[in-house]
Each structure stands twice: as C-alpha cells, then as structure tokens.
Short mmCIF file of C-alpha atoms in Angstrom, two decimals:
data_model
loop_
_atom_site.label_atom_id
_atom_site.label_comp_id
_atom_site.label_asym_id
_atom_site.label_seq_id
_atom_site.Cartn_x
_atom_site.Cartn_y
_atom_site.Cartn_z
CA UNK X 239 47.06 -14.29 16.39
CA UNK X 240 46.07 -12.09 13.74
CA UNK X 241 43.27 -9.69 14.43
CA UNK X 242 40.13 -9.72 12.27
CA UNK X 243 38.18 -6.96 11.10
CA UNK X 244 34.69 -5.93 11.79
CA UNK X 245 33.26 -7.15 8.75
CA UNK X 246 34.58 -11.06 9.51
CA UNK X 247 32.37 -11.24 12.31
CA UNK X 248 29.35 -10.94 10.13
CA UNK X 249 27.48 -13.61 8.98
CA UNK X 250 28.31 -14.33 5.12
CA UNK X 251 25.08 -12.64 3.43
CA UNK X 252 26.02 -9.37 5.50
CA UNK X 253 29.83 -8.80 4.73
CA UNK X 254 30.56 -5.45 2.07
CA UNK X 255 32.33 -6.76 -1.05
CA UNK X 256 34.21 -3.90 -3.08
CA UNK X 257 31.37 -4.59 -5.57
CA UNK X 258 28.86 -3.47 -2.46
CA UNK X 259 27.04 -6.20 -0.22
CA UNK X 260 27.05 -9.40 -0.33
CA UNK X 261 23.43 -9.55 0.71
CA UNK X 262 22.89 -7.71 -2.77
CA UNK X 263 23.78 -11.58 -4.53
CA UNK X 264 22.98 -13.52 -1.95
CA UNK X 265 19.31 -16.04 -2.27
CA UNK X 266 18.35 -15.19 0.53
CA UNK X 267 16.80 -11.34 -0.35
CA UNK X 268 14.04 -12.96 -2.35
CA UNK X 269 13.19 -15.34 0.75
CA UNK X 270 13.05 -12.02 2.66
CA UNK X 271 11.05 -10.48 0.13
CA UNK X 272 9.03 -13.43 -0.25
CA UNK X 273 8.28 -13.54 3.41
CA UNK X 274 7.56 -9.82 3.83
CA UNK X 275 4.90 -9.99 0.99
CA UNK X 276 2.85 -12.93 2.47
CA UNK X 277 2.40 -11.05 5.46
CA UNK X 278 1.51 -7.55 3.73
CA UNK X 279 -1.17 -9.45 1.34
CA UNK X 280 -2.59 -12.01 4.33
CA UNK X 281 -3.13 -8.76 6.52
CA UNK X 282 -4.57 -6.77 3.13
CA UNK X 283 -6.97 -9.78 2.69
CA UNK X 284 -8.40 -9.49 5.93
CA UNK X 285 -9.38 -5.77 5.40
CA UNK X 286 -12.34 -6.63 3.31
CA UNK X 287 -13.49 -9.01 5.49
CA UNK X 288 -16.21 -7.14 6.14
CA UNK X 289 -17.04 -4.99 3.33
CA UNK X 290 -18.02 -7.27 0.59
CA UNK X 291 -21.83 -8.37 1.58
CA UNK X 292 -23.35 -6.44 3.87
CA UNK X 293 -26.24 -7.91 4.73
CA UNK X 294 -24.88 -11.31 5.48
CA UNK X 295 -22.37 -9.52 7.45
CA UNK X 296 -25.02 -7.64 9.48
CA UNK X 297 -26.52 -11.05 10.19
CA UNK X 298 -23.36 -12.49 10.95
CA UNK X 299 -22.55 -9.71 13.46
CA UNK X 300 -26.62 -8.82 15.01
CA UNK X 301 -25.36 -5.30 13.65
CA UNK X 302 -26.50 -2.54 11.11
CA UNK X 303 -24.93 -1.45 7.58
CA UNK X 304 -23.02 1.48 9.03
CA UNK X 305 -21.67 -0.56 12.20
CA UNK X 306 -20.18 -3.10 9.54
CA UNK X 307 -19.41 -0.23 7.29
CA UNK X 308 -17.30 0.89 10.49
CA UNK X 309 -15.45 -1.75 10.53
CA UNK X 310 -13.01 -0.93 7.35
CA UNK X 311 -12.48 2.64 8.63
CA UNK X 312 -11.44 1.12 11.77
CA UNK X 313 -8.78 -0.87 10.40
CA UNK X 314 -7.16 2.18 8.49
CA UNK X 315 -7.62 4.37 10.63
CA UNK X 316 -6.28 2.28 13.83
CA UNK X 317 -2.96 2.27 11.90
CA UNK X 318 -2.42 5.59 12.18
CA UNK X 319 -1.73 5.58 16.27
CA UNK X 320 0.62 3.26 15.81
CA UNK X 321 2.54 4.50 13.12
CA UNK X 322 5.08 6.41 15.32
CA UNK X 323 5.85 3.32 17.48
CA UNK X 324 6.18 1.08 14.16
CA UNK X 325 8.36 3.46 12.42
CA UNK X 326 10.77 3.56 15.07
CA UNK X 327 10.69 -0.18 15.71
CA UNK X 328 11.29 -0.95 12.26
CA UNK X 329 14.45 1.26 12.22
CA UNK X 330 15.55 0.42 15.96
CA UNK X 331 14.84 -3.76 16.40
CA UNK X 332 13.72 -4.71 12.88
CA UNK X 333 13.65 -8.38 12.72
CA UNK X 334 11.20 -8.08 16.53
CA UNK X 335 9.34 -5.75 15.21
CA UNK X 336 8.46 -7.34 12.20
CA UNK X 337 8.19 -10.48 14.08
CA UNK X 338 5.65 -8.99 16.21
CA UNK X 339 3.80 -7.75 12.88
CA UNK X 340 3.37 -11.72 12.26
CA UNK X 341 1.78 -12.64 15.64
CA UNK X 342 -0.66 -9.67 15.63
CA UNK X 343 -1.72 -10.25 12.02
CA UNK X 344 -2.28 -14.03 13.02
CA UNK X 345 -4.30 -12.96 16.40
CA UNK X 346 -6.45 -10.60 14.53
CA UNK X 347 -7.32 -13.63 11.55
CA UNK X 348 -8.74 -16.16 14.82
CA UNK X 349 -10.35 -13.18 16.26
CA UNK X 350 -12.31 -12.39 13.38
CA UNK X 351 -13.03 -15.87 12.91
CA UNK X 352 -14.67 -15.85 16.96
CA UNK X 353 -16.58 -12.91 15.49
CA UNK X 354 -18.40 -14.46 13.13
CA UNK X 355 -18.76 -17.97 15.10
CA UNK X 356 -19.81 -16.00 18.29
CA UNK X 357 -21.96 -13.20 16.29
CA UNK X 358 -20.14 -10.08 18.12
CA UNK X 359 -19.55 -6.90 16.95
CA UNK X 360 -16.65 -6.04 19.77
CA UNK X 361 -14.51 -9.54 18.86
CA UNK X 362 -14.89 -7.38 15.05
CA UNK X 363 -13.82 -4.42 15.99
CA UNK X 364 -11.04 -5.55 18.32
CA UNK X 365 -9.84 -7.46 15.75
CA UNK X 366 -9.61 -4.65 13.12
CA UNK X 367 -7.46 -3.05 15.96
CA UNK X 368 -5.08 -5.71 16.07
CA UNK X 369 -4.98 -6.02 12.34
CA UNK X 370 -4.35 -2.19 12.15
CA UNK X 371 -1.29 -2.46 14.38
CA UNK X 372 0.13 -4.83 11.90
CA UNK X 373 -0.87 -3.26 9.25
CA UNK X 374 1.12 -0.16 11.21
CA UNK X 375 4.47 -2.03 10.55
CA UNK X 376 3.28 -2.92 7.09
CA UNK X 377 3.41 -0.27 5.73
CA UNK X 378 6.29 1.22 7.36
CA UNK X 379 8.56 -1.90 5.80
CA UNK X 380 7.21 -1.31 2.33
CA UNK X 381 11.18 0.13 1.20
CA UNK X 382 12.49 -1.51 4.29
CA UNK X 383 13.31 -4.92 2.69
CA UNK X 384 14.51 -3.12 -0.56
CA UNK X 385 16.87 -0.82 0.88
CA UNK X 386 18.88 -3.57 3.23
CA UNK X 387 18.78 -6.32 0.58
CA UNK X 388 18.68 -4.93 -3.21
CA UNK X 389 21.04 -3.00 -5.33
CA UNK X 390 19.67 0.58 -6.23
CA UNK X 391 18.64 -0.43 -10.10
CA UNK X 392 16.49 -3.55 -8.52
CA UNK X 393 15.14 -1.56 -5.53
CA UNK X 394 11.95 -0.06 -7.51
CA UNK X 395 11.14 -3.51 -8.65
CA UNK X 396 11.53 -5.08 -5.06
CA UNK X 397 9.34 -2.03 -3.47
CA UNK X 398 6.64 -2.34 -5.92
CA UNK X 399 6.73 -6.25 -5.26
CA UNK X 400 6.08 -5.31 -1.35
CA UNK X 401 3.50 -2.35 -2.19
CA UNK X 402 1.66 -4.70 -4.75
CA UNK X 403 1.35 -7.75 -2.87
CA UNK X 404 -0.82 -5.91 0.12
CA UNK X 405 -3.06 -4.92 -3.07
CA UNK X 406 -3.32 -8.06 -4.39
CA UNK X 407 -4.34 -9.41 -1.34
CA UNK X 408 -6.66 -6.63 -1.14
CA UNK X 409 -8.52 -8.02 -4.63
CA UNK X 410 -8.47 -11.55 -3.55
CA UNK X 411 -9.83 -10.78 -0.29
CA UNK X 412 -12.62 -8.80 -2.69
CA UNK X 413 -13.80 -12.48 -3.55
CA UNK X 414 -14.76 -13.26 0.03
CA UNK X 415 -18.57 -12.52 -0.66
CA UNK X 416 -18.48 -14.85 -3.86
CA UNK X 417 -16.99 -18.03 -1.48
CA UNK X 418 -19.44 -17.09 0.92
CA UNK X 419 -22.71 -16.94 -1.36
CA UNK X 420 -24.48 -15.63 1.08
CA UNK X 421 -25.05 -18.44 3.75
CA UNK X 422 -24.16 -18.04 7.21
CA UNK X 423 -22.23 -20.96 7.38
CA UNK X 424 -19.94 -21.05 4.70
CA UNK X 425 -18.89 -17.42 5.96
CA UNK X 426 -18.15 -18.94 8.93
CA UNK X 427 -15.82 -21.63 7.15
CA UNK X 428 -14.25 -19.22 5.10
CA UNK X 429 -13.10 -16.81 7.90
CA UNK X 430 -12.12 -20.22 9.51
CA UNK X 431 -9.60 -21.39 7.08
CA UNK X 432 -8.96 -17.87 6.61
CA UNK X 433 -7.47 -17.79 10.35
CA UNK X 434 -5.40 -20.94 9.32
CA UNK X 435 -3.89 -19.75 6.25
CA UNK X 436 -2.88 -16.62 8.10
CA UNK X 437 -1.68 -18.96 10.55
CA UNK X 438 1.38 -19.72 8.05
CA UNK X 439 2.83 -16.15 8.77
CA UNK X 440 4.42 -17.16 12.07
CA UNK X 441 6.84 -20.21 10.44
CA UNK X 442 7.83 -18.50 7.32
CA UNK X 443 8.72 -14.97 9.32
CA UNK X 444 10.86 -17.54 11.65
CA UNK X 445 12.70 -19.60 8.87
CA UNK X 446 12.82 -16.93 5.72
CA UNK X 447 13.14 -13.16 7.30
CA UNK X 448 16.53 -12.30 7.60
CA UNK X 449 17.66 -9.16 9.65
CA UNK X 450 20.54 -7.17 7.43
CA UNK X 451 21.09 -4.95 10.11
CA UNK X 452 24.95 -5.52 11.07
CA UNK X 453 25.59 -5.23 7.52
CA UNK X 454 23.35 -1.78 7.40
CA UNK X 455 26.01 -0.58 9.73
CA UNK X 456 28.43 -0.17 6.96
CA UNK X 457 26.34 0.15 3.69
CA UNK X 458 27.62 3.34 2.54
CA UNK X 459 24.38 4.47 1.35
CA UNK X 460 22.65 4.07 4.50
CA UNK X 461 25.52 4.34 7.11
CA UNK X 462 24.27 8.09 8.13
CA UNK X 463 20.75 7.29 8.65
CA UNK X 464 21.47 4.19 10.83
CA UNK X 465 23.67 6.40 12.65
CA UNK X 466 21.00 9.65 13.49
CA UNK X 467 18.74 9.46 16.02
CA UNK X 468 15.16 9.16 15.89
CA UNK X 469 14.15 13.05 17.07
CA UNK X 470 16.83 14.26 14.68
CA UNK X 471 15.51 12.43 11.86
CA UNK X 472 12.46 13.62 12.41
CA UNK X 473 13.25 16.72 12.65
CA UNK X 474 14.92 16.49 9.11
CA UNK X 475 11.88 15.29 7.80
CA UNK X 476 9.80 17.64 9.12
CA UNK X 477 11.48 20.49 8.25
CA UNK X 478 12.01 19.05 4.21
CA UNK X 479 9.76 21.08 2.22
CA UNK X 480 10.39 19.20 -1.11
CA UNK X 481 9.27 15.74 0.59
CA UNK X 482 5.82 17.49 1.94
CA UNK X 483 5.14 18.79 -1.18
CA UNK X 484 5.24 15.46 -2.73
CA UNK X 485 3.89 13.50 0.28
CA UNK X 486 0.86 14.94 0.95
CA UNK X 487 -0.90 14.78 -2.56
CA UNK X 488 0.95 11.18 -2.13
CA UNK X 489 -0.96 10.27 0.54
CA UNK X 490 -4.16 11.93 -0.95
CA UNK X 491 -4.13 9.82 -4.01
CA UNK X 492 -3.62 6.61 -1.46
CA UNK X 493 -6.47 7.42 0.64
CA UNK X 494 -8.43 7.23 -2.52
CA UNK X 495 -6.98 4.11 -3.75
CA UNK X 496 -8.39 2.98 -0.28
CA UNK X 497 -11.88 4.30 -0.43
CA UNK X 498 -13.08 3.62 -3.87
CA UNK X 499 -13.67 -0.13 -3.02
CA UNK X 500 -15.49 0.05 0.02
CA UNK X 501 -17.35 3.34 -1.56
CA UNK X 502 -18.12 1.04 -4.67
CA UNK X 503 -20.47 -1.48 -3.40
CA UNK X 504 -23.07 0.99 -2.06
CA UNK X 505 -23.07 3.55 -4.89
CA UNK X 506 -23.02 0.89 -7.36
CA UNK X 507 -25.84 -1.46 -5.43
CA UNK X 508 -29.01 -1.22 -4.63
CA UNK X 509 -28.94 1.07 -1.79
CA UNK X 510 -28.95 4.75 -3.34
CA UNK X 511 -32.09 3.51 -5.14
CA UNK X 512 -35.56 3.85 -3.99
CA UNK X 513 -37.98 1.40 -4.55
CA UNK X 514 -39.46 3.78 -7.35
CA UNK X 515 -36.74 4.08 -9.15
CA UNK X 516 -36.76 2.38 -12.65
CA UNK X 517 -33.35 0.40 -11.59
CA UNK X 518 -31.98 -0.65 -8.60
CA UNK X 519 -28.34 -1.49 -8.87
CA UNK X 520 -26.33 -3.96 -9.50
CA UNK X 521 -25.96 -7.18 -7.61
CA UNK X 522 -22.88 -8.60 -5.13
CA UNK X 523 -21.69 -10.11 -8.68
CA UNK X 524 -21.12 -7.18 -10.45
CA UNK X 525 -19.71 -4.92 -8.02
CA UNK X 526 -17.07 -7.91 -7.10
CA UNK X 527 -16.23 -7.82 -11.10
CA UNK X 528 -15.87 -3.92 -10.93
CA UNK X 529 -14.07 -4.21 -7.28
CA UNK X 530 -11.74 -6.59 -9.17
CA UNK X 531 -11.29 -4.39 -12.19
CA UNK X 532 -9.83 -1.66 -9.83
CA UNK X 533 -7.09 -3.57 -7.56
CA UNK X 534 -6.08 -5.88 -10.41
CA UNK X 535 -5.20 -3.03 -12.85
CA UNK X 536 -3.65 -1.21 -10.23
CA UNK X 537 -1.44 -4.08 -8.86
CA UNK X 538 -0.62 -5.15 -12.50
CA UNK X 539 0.39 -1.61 -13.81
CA UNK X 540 2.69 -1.19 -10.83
CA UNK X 541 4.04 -3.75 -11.22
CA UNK X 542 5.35 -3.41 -14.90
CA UNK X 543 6.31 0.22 -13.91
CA UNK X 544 8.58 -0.43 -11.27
CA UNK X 545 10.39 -2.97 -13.04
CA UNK X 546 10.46 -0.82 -16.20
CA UNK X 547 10.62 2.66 -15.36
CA UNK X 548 13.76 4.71 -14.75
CA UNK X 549 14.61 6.19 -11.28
CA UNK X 550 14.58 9.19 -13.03
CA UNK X 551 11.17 9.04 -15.01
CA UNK X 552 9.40 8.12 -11.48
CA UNK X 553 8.43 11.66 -10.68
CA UNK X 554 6.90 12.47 -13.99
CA UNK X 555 5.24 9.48 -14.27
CA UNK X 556 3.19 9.55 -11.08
CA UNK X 557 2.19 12.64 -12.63
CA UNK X 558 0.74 11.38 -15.57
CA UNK X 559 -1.16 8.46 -13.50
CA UNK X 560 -2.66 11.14 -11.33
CA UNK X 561 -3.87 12.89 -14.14
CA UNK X 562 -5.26 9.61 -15.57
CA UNK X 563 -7.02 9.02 -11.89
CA UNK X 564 -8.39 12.70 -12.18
CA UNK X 565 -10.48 12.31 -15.37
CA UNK X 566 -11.18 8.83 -15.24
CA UNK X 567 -12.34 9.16 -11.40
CA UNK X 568 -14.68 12.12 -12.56
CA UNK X 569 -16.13 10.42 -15.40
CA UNK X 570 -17.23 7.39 -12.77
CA UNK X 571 -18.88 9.59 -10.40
CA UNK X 572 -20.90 10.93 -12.90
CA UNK X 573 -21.84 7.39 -14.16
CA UNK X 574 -22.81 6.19 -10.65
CA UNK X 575 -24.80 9.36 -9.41
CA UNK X 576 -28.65 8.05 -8.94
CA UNK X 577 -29.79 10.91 -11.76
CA UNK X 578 -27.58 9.45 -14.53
CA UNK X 579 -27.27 6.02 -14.09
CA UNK X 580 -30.75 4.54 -14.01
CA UNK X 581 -30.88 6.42 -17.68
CA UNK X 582 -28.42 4.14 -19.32
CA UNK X 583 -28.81 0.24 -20.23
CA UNK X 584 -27.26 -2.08 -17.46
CA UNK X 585 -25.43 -3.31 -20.39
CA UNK X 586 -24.08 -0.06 -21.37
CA UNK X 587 -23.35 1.41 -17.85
CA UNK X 588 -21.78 -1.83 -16.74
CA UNK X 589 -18.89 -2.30 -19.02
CA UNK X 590 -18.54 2.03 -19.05
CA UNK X 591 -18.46 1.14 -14.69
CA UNK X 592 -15.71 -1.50 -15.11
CA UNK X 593 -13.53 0.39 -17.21
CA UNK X 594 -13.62 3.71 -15.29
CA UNK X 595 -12.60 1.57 -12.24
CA UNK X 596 -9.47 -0.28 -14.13
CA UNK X 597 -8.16 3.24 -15.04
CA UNK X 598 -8.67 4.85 -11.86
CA UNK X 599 -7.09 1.65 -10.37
CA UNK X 600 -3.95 2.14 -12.34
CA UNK X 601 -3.72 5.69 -11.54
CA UNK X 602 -4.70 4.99 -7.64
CA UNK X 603 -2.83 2.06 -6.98
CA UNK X 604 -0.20 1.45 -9.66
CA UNK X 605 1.62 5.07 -8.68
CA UNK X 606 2.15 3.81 -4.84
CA UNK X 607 5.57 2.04 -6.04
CA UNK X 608 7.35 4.62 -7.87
CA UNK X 609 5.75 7.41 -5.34
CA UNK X 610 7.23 5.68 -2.32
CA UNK X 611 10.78 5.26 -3.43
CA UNK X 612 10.49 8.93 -4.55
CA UNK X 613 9.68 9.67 -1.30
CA UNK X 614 12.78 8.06 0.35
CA UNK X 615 15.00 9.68 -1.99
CA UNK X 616 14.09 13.14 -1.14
CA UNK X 617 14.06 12.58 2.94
CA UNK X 618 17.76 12.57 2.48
CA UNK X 619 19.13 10.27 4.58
CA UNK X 620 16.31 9.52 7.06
CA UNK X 621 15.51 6.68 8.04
CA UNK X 622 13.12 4.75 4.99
CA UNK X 623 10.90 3.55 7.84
CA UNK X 624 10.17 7.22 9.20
CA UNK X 625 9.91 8.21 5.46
CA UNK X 626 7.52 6.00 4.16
CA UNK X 627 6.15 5.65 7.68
CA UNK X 628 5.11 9.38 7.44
CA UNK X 629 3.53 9.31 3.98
CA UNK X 630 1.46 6.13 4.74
CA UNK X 631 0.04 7.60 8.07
CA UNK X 632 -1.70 10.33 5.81
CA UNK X 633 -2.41 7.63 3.38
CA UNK X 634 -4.39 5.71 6.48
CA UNK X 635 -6.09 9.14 7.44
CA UNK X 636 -7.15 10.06 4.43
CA UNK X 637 -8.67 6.57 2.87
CA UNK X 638 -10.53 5.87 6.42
CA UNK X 639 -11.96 9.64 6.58
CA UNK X 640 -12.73 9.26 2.50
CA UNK X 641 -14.19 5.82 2.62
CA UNK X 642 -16.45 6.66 5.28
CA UNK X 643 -17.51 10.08 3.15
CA UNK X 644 -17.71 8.40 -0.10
CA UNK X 645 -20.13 5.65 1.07
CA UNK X 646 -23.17 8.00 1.30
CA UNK X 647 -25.48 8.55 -1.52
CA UNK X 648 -25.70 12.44 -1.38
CA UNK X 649 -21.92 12.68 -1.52
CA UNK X 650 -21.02 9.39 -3.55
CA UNK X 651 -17.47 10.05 -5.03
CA UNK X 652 -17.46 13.68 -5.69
CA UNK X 653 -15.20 13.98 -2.53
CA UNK X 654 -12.56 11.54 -3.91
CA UNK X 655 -12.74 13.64 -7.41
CA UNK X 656 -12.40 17.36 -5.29
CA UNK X 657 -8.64 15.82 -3.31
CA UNK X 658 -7.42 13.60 -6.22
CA UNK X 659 -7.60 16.74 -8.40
CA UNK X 660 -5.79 19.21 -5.87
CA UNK X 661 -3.37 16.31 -5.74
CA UNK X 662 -2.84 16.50 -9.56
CA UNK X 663 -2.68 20.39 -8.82
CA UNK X 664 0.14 20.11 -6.18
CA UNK X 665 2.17 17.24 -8.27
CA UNK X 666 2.03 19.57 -11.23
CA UNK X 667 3.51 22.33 -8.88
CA UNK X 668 5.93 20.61 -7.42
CA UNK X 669 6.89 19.21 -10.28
CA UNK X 670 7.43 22.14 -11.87
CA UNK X 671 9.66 23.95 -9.44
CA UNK X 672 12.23 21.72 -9.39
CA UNK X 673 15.83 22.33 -10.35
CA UNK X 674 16.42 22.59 -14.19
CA UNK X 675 12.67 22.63 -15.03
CA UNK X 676 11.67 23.69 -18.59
CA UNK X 677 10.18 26.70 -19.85
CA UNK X 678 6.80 27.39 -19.27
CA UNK X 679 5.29 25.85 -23.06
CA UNK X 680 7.56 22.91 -22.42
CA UNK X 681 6.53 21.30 -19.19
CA UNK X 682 3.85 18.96 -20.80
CA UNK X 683 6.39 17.87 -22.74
CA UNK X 684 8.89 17.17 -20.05
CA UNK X 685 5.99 15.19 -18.54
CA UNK X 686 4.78 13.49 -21.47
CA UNK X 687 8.89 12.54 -21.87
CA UNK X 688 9.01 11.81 -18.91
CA UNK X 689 6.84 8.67 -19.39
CA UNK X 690 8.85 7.05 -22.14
CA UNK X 691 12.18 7.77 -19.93
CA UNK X 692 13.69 11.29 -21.50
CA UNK X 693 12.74 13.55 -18.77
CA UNK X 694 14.81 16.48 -17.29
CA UNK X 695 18.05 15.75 -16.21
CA UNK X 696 18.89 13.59 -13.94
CA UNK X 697 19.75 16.05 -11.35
CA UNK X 698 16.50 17.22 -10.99
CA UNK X 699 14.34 14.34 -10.80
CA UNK X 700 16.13 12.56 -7.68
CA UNK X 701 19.04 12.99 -5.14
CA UNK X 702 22.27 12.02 -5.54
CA UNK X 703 23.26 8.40 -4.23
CA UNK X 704 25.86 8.31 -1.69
CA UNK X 705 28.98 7.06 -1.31
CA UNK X 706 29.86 4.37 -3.96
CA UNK X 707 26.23 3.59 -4.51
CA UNK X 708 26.60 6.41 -7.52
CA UNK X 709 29.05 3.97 -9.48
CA UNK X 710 27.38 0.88 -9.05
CA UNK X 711 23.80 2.30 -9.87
CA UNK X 712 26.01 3.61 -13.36
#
C-alpha cells in the first residue's frame, strides 16, 4: 500500500498547494470571517449598554451617575487580566478558545438583561466582567482569522473587516438610548432582545468557524511561530524595541478612540453646566448624532484604507491620521470647555461638534487596521495572538483609565489631547529612524508620499515575508 503524506490527512480547505493554501481559495475563509465579526460587533454593542442615558440607567440600576459611569471602565479594563490567558489560548487551542469567547459573550447579554429586569448593580457589573473576558479573546483574534485564512495582499482588508466590525457594533450599540426613549420598560425590552440576538453567536461559531490549525503547521510563513513556545515568544517580543516603539503610541491612540464616546455625553450635555449658565447642553439626541459621527467615520475610513492602502504605505499613513486626531481632537476640547461653548449659537457649535468628532474618529479609529498588521509584521515571527494581544492590553488600559479621566468637567478632554499628541511625537520618531529614512527637509514628504503609496522603500517600511510568501505577495 502506498504511503501518504502528511498533507493527505488534512481536511481539503487545509492542504498547501504549490500556489500556497488551499484555505487561501477556499469559501469557507469568509464564513470564518463572517463568524468572527458577529461576535466582535455583538460583544462591542453591549459595551454601551450603559453609557448612553444616564439617568434612565441610574433608575434602571437604584445607582448614581458615576456607579453607571463605572460600568464602561469595567468592561475595558476587565480585559486586560485576561489578556495573557486569551493570547495563549488563541495560539494554543484556537477553535475552544474562541468557542468559549461565544458562550461568555452570550452569558454576559442575559445577565445584563437580569440587571435591568431585577434593578441590580452587581448582575451589571458581573456582567461587564464576563463581557470583558470575551472581549479578552476579541481582541486577541483581530489578525488571527487573517493570518490562517487570507493571502498576504487580502490580509489588511480581512483585519480591518475584524477591527471594524467591533466598531460598528460599537455605533449601533450608540443608538440604544434612542430605542429606549427613556421609559423603563422599553429598556428592559431592548436589553431583552438584545440577549436573544446575542444568543445567535453560539450556532454560527458551531456551523461557520473553521480551525486552520493543521494546515498552520506547514504554512511557510507561520511554520516558526507555531513552532516557539509561549515564554520564548514572549521573550522576543519583549525584548523588540522597534514593535514598542510603535505599540505603545498604538495603544495610546486606541485608548482614546475608546474614551471619547463615553467622555462625549457628559461634556457635551447638560452636566458641566450650572443652572446659571446661559446654556445647558445638548440633549440625548444630539450627543447620539455626534457619538455616531465619531464611530461611523472611523469604521468607514478604515475600512477603505485597508482595502486600498499598500503594505508598505501603512506606517506612514497611521502617521498622518494621528496627526489629523491631534489637531482635530484639540480643536474639540476647546469647543466643549464650559468657558467657550455657551458663547457660540447651538447652531454654530453643533455642526463645528459633529465635525471635530468625524475627524478625530477617522484618525482614532480608522488607523487600528493598518496599525495592527504593522504590528504583527515587526514581532517577527511571534505568535499574531501575543502580538496584537500585547498592543490591545495597553489599548484596554489606557481607554478605561482615559474614559474615566475625560468624563469630568475640570479635566474634559485635555487629557486625551496631552497622550494623542506624545503619540504623534513617538510615531514621528519612530518613523523617522527607520532604515533608509530621508534627509532631514524630506521626511514630510516621505510622509505626505507615503499616503498616496510612494513612500520609502520597501525595505524600510515592513519585514520581509518568509518563505515563499515573498513571491506570491509579488
């Protein structure tokens, strides 16, 4: 009998062609995709449960406007714990661990659902607990799917698909307050079918996710990382001062991403106004409109970019977005300061409000994409779980510690403005010792090429792929 090789034992989707993967052709990656992006945006939706209308939520819950407030920097900051563990069990026993990600996000939708129906504050924040953990895994899996099922030219596309579909879920869960309108019990009916739409995430993990991970085995652009060990992968990473340099301001810009919605509602509302002032805010209304404005520019513009923008461009294009995020940021947290804004017309401020927020969106949210598969390509062969896992654990830590600073009157966003700008300060350094950089008077026009796809060579602006993957990304 004639013996068979390894790759005949795999299913079909998993055997390596000459022309790479057969996964890489195969229907079945967009199912995966498909299925990995309702769970990210269910789990996103559910983060602004709470942080829509406060007072209806403080009635729902017998609790006061910082103990709901709480309740958002709970859930980001509850992933953070669990990053380590998620990271490693998205590497190690992917399709479980994922799996698991399901059931949690499911048990945290009917727990917040017994919140509301029961009126208690510990069902609340247990269930932003549970929600965290999945949103632990989340995160961690946002190049996962990419990496095992898409060629290199489609992967930015395919990432910014996962990243932008937790955002998106993020802006539609915005619109929570508006089905609510206020009454008790249509919140309740809301978080109700809420808990049964979530529900879905179970069946369509069973029947569409797909675990690549015989076929990772032999991939020859990920054959060394499934083959190192967890410690010495992180010991790579830890010790790779190019990734660091890039991840931190990263994560920085994230964290604000994170923060300027929740932030938004009070500094734009009614509360940093005293009854004497001559204007008190804008309603729920507004602020959903200007909440919207933010996540929907964001998750549009990254979109577009990762499907359009070069591997190479990525690095100088973040760049320019942070630099957009910079000014535009500071130019809102003047508007919304108590001393300036009661001294324009509602009808001027508002519109001025709305488009401040769609440009810091897009330079906030729309970056996360591109800046994530960045981020794998200089880890160098680690694991993309423990890379991306690492960058979005500081993206956690710093939205939950900057969305509980920027909610205050007295410090509004002026916090947000102080990081995002040392983050444009660190990009611009890092970007600007790499290999082959130009002359001094050149760089911001390396960066401005950079943007329309004729930036430094090639060699500079990303690792070399591996193995055959440099031929087939030609």
């Amino acid at each position: 009998m004639a013996s068979r090789s390894p790759a005949d034992h795999l299913p079909p989707h998993s055997r390596v062609t000459p022309e790479g993967p057969a996964a890489w052709r195969s229907g079945w990656r967009w199912a995966v995709l498909g299925s990995f992006s309702y769970l990210s945006a269910s789990n996103a939706f559910m983060c602004m449960d709470f942080s829509d209308d406060y007072g209806l939520n403080e009635r729902l819950l017998r609790s006061g406007e910082a103990d709901v407030a709480l309740l958002y920097s709970l859930f980001l900051l509850s992933v953070v714990p669990v990053m380590p563990i998620a990271a490693w069990g998205v590497v190690r026993h992917h399709w479980s661990t994922v799996a698991f990600a399901n059931a949690l996000n499911v048990a945290g939708g009917w727990l917040r659902y017994l919140a509301v129906v029961r009126s208690s504050y510990a069902l609340a924040v247990l269930s932003s607990l549970v929600c965290g953990g999945a949103a632990a895994v989340v995160v961690c899996s946002f190049t996962a799917v990419s990496e095992r099922w898409f060629r290199p030219s489609h992967r930015g596309l395919a990432t910014s698909i996962a990243v932008q579909s937790n955002y998106l879920g993020w802006a539609l869960g915005s619109l929570i307050g508006a089905g609510e309108a206020g009454e008790a019990e249509r919140a309740r009916a809301v978080f109700g079918w809420q808990a049964v739409a979530i529900s879905c995430c179970v069946p369509l993990c069973l029947f569409l996710y797909r675990d690549r991970r015989a076929a990772d085995q032999q991939q020859p652009d990920t054959a060394g990382a499934a083959a190192s060990s967890a410690s010495s992968a992180l010991r790579s990473l830890a010790s790779n001062g190019p990734f660091w340099r890039r991840a931190v301001p990263y994560a920085a810009i994230g964290g604000i991403g994170f923060s300027v919605p929740s932030a938004q509602d009070v500094l734009f509302g009614s509360s940093c106004y005293g009854a004497g002032n001559a204007w008190s805010g804008f309603d729920t209304g507004h602020t959903t409109v200007t909440n919207l404005s933010f996540i929907l520019s964001g998750v549009l513009c990254g979109l577009c970019l990762g499907a359009v923008v070069p591997r190479r461009s990525a690095e100088g294009v973040v760049l320019a977005l942070a630099l957009l995020a910079a000014l535009s940021l500071t130019g809102l947290a003047l508007l919304s300061t108590p001393r300036v804004a009661p001294t324009l017309p509602p009808a001027t401020l508002f519109p001025l409000l709305a488009g401040l927020m769609a440009l810091s969106g897009i330079g906030t949210i729309g970056f996360i994409g591109l800046a994530l598969s960045r981020a794998v390509e200089l880890a160098d062969g680690v694991p993309e779980a423990y890379a991306v896992g690492a960058v979005e654990m500081l993206v956690q830590g710093f939205g939950g510690g900057l969305s509980a600073l920027s909610a205050s009157c007295t410090v509004g966003l002026a916090g947000c403005v102080a990081v995002q700008w040392l983050a444009v300060t660190a990009l611009a350094a890092a970007y600007g010792c790499r290999p082959g950089r130009p002359a001094a008077g050149g760089r911001l026009a390396a960066v401005a090429g950079a943007v329309v796809g004729d930036a430094a060579p090639a060699d500079s602006m990303r690792q070399p792929l591996a193995g055959g993957d440099a031929a087939r990304e030609s």
